[in-house]
């Protein structure tokens, strides 16, 4: 049924009922008016002749009476008359008085009393009235029965009916036209609003309360759903992909590859898992989703382990997705990775007191490598509107470059490190191009709201773009990029923790390996050797602990697993030396190996062994987007033992409030926290660890990926709808 008719039908029905009721009311009222009119006419007609009639009747003069009655019928609306005796016999009548009606009709009613009595009865198109007649002495003689012509009433009735029908028709037509007009206008308006809603344009003020209500309802529903939500697992993430993305492949761009093929000294090839928060988080997601991970092939045996396109199926032995390796020349790697990404953007984004260096030549390499990755994305996609995940600060330009080639792609860019405030970001000579590059994304994600805010401020300050604070989005060059916080996490249950030996066994092995007493107290730190991690501050805090709390000397040892990182950069080499010297100095000062520095790459099973063995884990980053080591420590402790000390400058500190949160620069506070951790009762440890484990298990990496992919799918759905509307192919339009 057409939409207009659907809306008009109830109105028409209402109109019809209204017309019918009005017609009945009007017609019954007018009929009673006509009858009253007739009755009065009858009375009038008789009033003048009543005396003569009574006299002729009293005399028994039928002929005179008939003549008098004929006089009365000279009124064109009185058809016939008769003088009816009380017993129903006809005493006199006009010539055309119909025998079929007869006097009995008029006398069947009681005529008692001297009062004139009028009896009315409508019969077809005639109306009967009876008026009593009495002799001058007051003896009832009978009634004069009159037959009135009512056909004119019927005619007027018919006319009224016609008029009512005509009126109804006119009103119905009017209502139809009006409804259709309103429906069309509303539909047009609705489409305009819908389109602007889809495009993310600002709404007309009168829509705001409605939108507000809808949003609140959606938030409420989402909150309710969340509380009833089942846990996020790889299966659930797969389900999300299946439900929202028809199970399509995810194309991901990330500099670091999840599996590195390295040639070992014996000529064999071994597979390494890089020390990288990004890999920790994204590898399980890719295993769950399948697809392609486009990365820099950095391993010495990567080429020989891949096909001629640089593709290799991973994880080794349980192949479920593809790594597509991009080969970079030494100059490209130097300029793009070490130069612009890690000597420019990395110190720019971290408040860790390292001066960023921006060299034009490095930026040129950065631009070219971004271009190459964007081209590879286009080789890997199999549809015009794919979902593409771009990871981290190595690829700020890639979203725009991909958008130029695939205008209908849904590009989700996640920035794994902090975003600085606008003033700091402003020192980058390429700031506008970097922002424009990122705004090629459909969604730009950060770990925390604070980084989203800094990004919006930077856009506001350096670009000709509109920051929509209501929707938290940037509208730039006719495109909209949403800006969202998605706090990253780890897989849960954690496969490394699940496959690790029991904590007691880990502890015994680690203590033995390190040459420590069985009752030694052990602290652990696990990081890439990076100046943002606050490793020096961490060691200084241990020094303070031993100074201020001598009872821990020779009992407490802190083992630092430090994976060498970016050693081609001088600042990292300096850090390496500084940490080594600091550890030696502290150890000398206290006369024992209080700091055990292990500067080498450790594979995850080894890392988890240490995490399970330790009494405490200290994450002392000076500035960190999230920090997943903190979450890995929690995952490792299924024995609900161990204490997490966490820098307040990590994204993780916003979530993990049951950790001992410290300012790593404040050595007194940090050493107090170390002492508190070492003396904490097992009960308190268990209570805190239980709460932390409950939180990380819920807010795991499948949820992180699931939320991002759901948002991406929703956005793509809107884009598809908007695309159809713009091409005039909207199926909805047909309904109207
Ligand atoms: O935090 C940014 C990041 O890319 C992380 O994802 C990862 O932990 C680290 O840097 C790895 O650095 P790289 O790939 O340079 O070794």
PDB file of N, CA and C and ligand atoms in Angstrom, residues 255-256 275-279 337 342 346 350 392-394 416-417 528 533 565-566 624, ligand 1:
ATOM      1  N   UNK A 255      53.855  -1.364  10.749  1.00  0.00           N
ATOM      2  CA  UNK A 255      55.269  -1.495  10.392  1.00  0.00           C
ATOM      3  C   UNK A 255      55.883  -2.801  10.886  1.00  0.00           C
ATOM      4  N   UNK A 256      55.634  -3.121  12.151  1.00  0.00           N
ATOM      5  CA  UNK A 256      56.299  -4.292  12.730  1.00  0.00           C
ATOM      6  C   UNK A 256      55.538  -5.558  12.363  1.00  0.00           C
ATOM      7  N   UNK A 275      59.373  -7.738  20.447  1.00  0.00           N
ATOM      8  CA  UNK A 275      58.906  -7.088  21.686  1.00  0.00           C
ATOM      9  C   UNK A 275      58.160  -5.839  21.272  1.00  0.00           C
ATOM     10  N   UNK A 276      56.855  -5.958  21.188  1.00  0.00           N
ATOM     11  CA  UNK A 276      56.074  -4.824  20.696  1.00  0.00           C
ATOM     12  C   UNK A 276      54.652  -4.918  21.225  1.00  0.00           C
ATOM     13  N   UNK A 277      54.217  -3.831  21.849  1.00  0.00           N
ATOM     14  CA  UNK A 277      52.847  -3.800  22.363  1.00  0.00           C
ATOM     15  C   UNK A 277      51.852  -3.969  21.227  1.00  0.00           C
ATOM     16  N   UNK A 278      52.199  -3.377  20.099  1.00  0.00           N
ATOM     17  CA  UNK A 278      51.302  -3.450  18.941  1.00  0.00           C
ATOM     18  C   UNK A 278      51.114  -4.907  18.511  1.00  0.00           C
ATOM     19  N   UNK A 279      52.227  -5.638  18.450  1.00  0.00           N
ATOM     20  CA  UNK A 279      52.143  -7.046  18.041  1.00  0.00           C
ATOM     21  C   UNK A 279      51.396  -7.859  19.105  1.00  0.00           C
ATOM     22  N   UNK A 337      61.884   4.895   9.053  1.00  0.00           N
ATOM     23  CA  UNK A 337      61.678   4.275  10.368  1.00  0.00           C
ATOM     24  C   UNK A 337      62.522   4.939  11.454  1.00  0.00           C
ATOM     25  N   UNK A 342      61.042   7.608  14.290  1.00  0.00           N
ATOM     26  CA  UNK A 342      61.568   7.408  15.650  1.00  0.00           C
ATOM     27  C   UNK A 342      62.484   8.509  16.181  1.00  0.00           C
ATOM     28  N   UNK A 346      58.304  10.038  17.330  1.00  0.00           N
ATOM     29  CA  UNK A 346      58.329   9.369  18.650  1.00  0.00           C
ATOM     30  C   UNK A 346      58.625  10.370  19.779  1.00  0.00           C
ATOM     31  N   UNK A 350      55.913  11.871  22.829  1.00  0.00           N
ATOM     32  CA  UNK A 350      56.130  11.468  24.223  1.00  0.00           C
ATOM     33  C   UNK A 350      56.771  12.599  25.006  1.00  0.00           C
ATOM     34  N   UNK A 392      49.411   3.034  13.837  1.00  0.00           N
ATOM     35  CA  UNK A 392      50.535   3.746  14.447  1.00  0.00           C
ATOM     36  C   UNK A 392      51.164   4.883  13.647  1.00  0.00           C
ATOM     37  N   UNK A 393      52.133   5.494  14.337  1.00  0.00           N
ATOM     38  CA  UNK A 393      52.723   6.745  13.861  1.00  0.00           C
ATOM     39  C   UNK A 393      53.615   6.560  12.639  1.00  0.00           C
ATOM     40  N   UNK A 394      53.875   5.333  12.252  1.00  0.00           N
ATOM     41  CA  UNK A 394      54.675   5.113  11.043  1.00  0.00           C
ATOM     42  C   UNK A 394      53.879   5.455   9.797  1.00  0.00           C
ATOM     43  N   UNK A 416      49.062   4.354  18.323  1.00  0.00           N
ATOM     44  CA  UNK A 416      49.382   3.584  19.543  1.00  0.00           C
ATOM     45  C   UNK A 416      50.150   4.369  20.585  1.00  0.00           C
ATOM     46  N   UNK A 417      50.578   5.567  20.239  1.00  0.00           N
ATOM     47  CA  UNK A 417      51.365   6.345  21.211  1.00  0.00           C
ATOM     48  C   UNK A 417      50.557   7.592  21.587  1.00  0.00           C
ATOM     49  N   UNK A 528      61.123  -2.670  26.113  1.00  0.00           N
ATOM     50  CA  UNK A 528      62.150  -2.351  25.121  1.00  0.00           C
ATOM     51  C   UNK A 528      63.044  -1.316  25.784  1.00  0.00           C
ATOM     52  N   UNK A 533      60.377   4.703  28.715  1.00  0.00           N
ATOM     53  CA  UNK A 533      59.913   3.693  29.684  1.00  0.00           C
ATOM     54  C   UNK A 533      60.317   4.016  31.120  1.00  0.00           C
ATOM     55  N   UNK A 565      66.535  -1.924  21.428  1.00  0.00           N
ATOM     56  CA  UNK A 565      65.559  -1.392  20.482  1.00  0.00           C
ATOM     57  C   UNK A 565      66.149  -0.178  19.772  1.00  0.00           C
ATOM     58  N   UNK A 566      65.917  -0.071  18.477  1.00  0.00           N
ATOM     59  CA  UNK A 566      66.277   1.111  17.678  1.00  0.00           C
ATOM     60  C   UNK A 566      67.726   1.547  17.941  1.00  0.00           C
ATOM     61  N   UNK A 624      53.259   7.006  28.189  1.00  0.00           N
ATOM     62  CA  UNK A 624      52.968   5.790  27.437  1.00  0.00           C
ATOM     63  C   UNK A 624      51.507   5.814  26.994  1.00  0.00           C
TER      64      UNK A 624
HETATM   65  O1  LIG B   1      54.071   2.129  21.045  1.00  0.00           O
HETATM   66  C1  LIG B   1      54.377   2.213  19.738  1.00  0.00           C
HETATM   67  C2  LIG B   1      55.000   0.968  19.231  1.00  0.00           C
HETATM   68  O2  LIG B   1      54.870   0.799  17.870  1.00  0.00           O
HETATM   69  C3  LIG B   1      54.370  -0.167  19.975  1.00  0.00           C
HETATM   70  O3  LIG B   1      53.291  -0.630  19.343  1.00  0.00           O
HETATM   71  C4  LIG B   1      55.477  -1.117  20.186  1.00  0.00           C
HETATM   72  O4  LIG B   1      55.464  -1.591  21.468  1.00  0.00           O
HETATM   73  C5  LIG B   1      56.702  -0.360  19.925  1.00  0.00           C
HETATM   74  O5  LIG B   1      56.363   0.908  19.500  1.00  0.00           O
HETATM   75  C6  LIG B   1      57.542  -1.113  18.970  1.00  0.00           C
HETATM   76  O6  LIG B   1      58.480  -0.380  18.435  1.00  0.00           O
HETATM   77  P1  LIG B   1      59.296  -0.912  17.214  1.00  0.00           P
HETATM   78  O7  LIG B   1      58.355  -1.495  16.272  1.00  0.00           O
HETATM   79  O8  LIG B   1      59.972   0.292  16.728  1.00  0.00           O
HETATM   80  O9  LIG B   1      60.252  -1.942  17.749  1.00  0.00           O
END
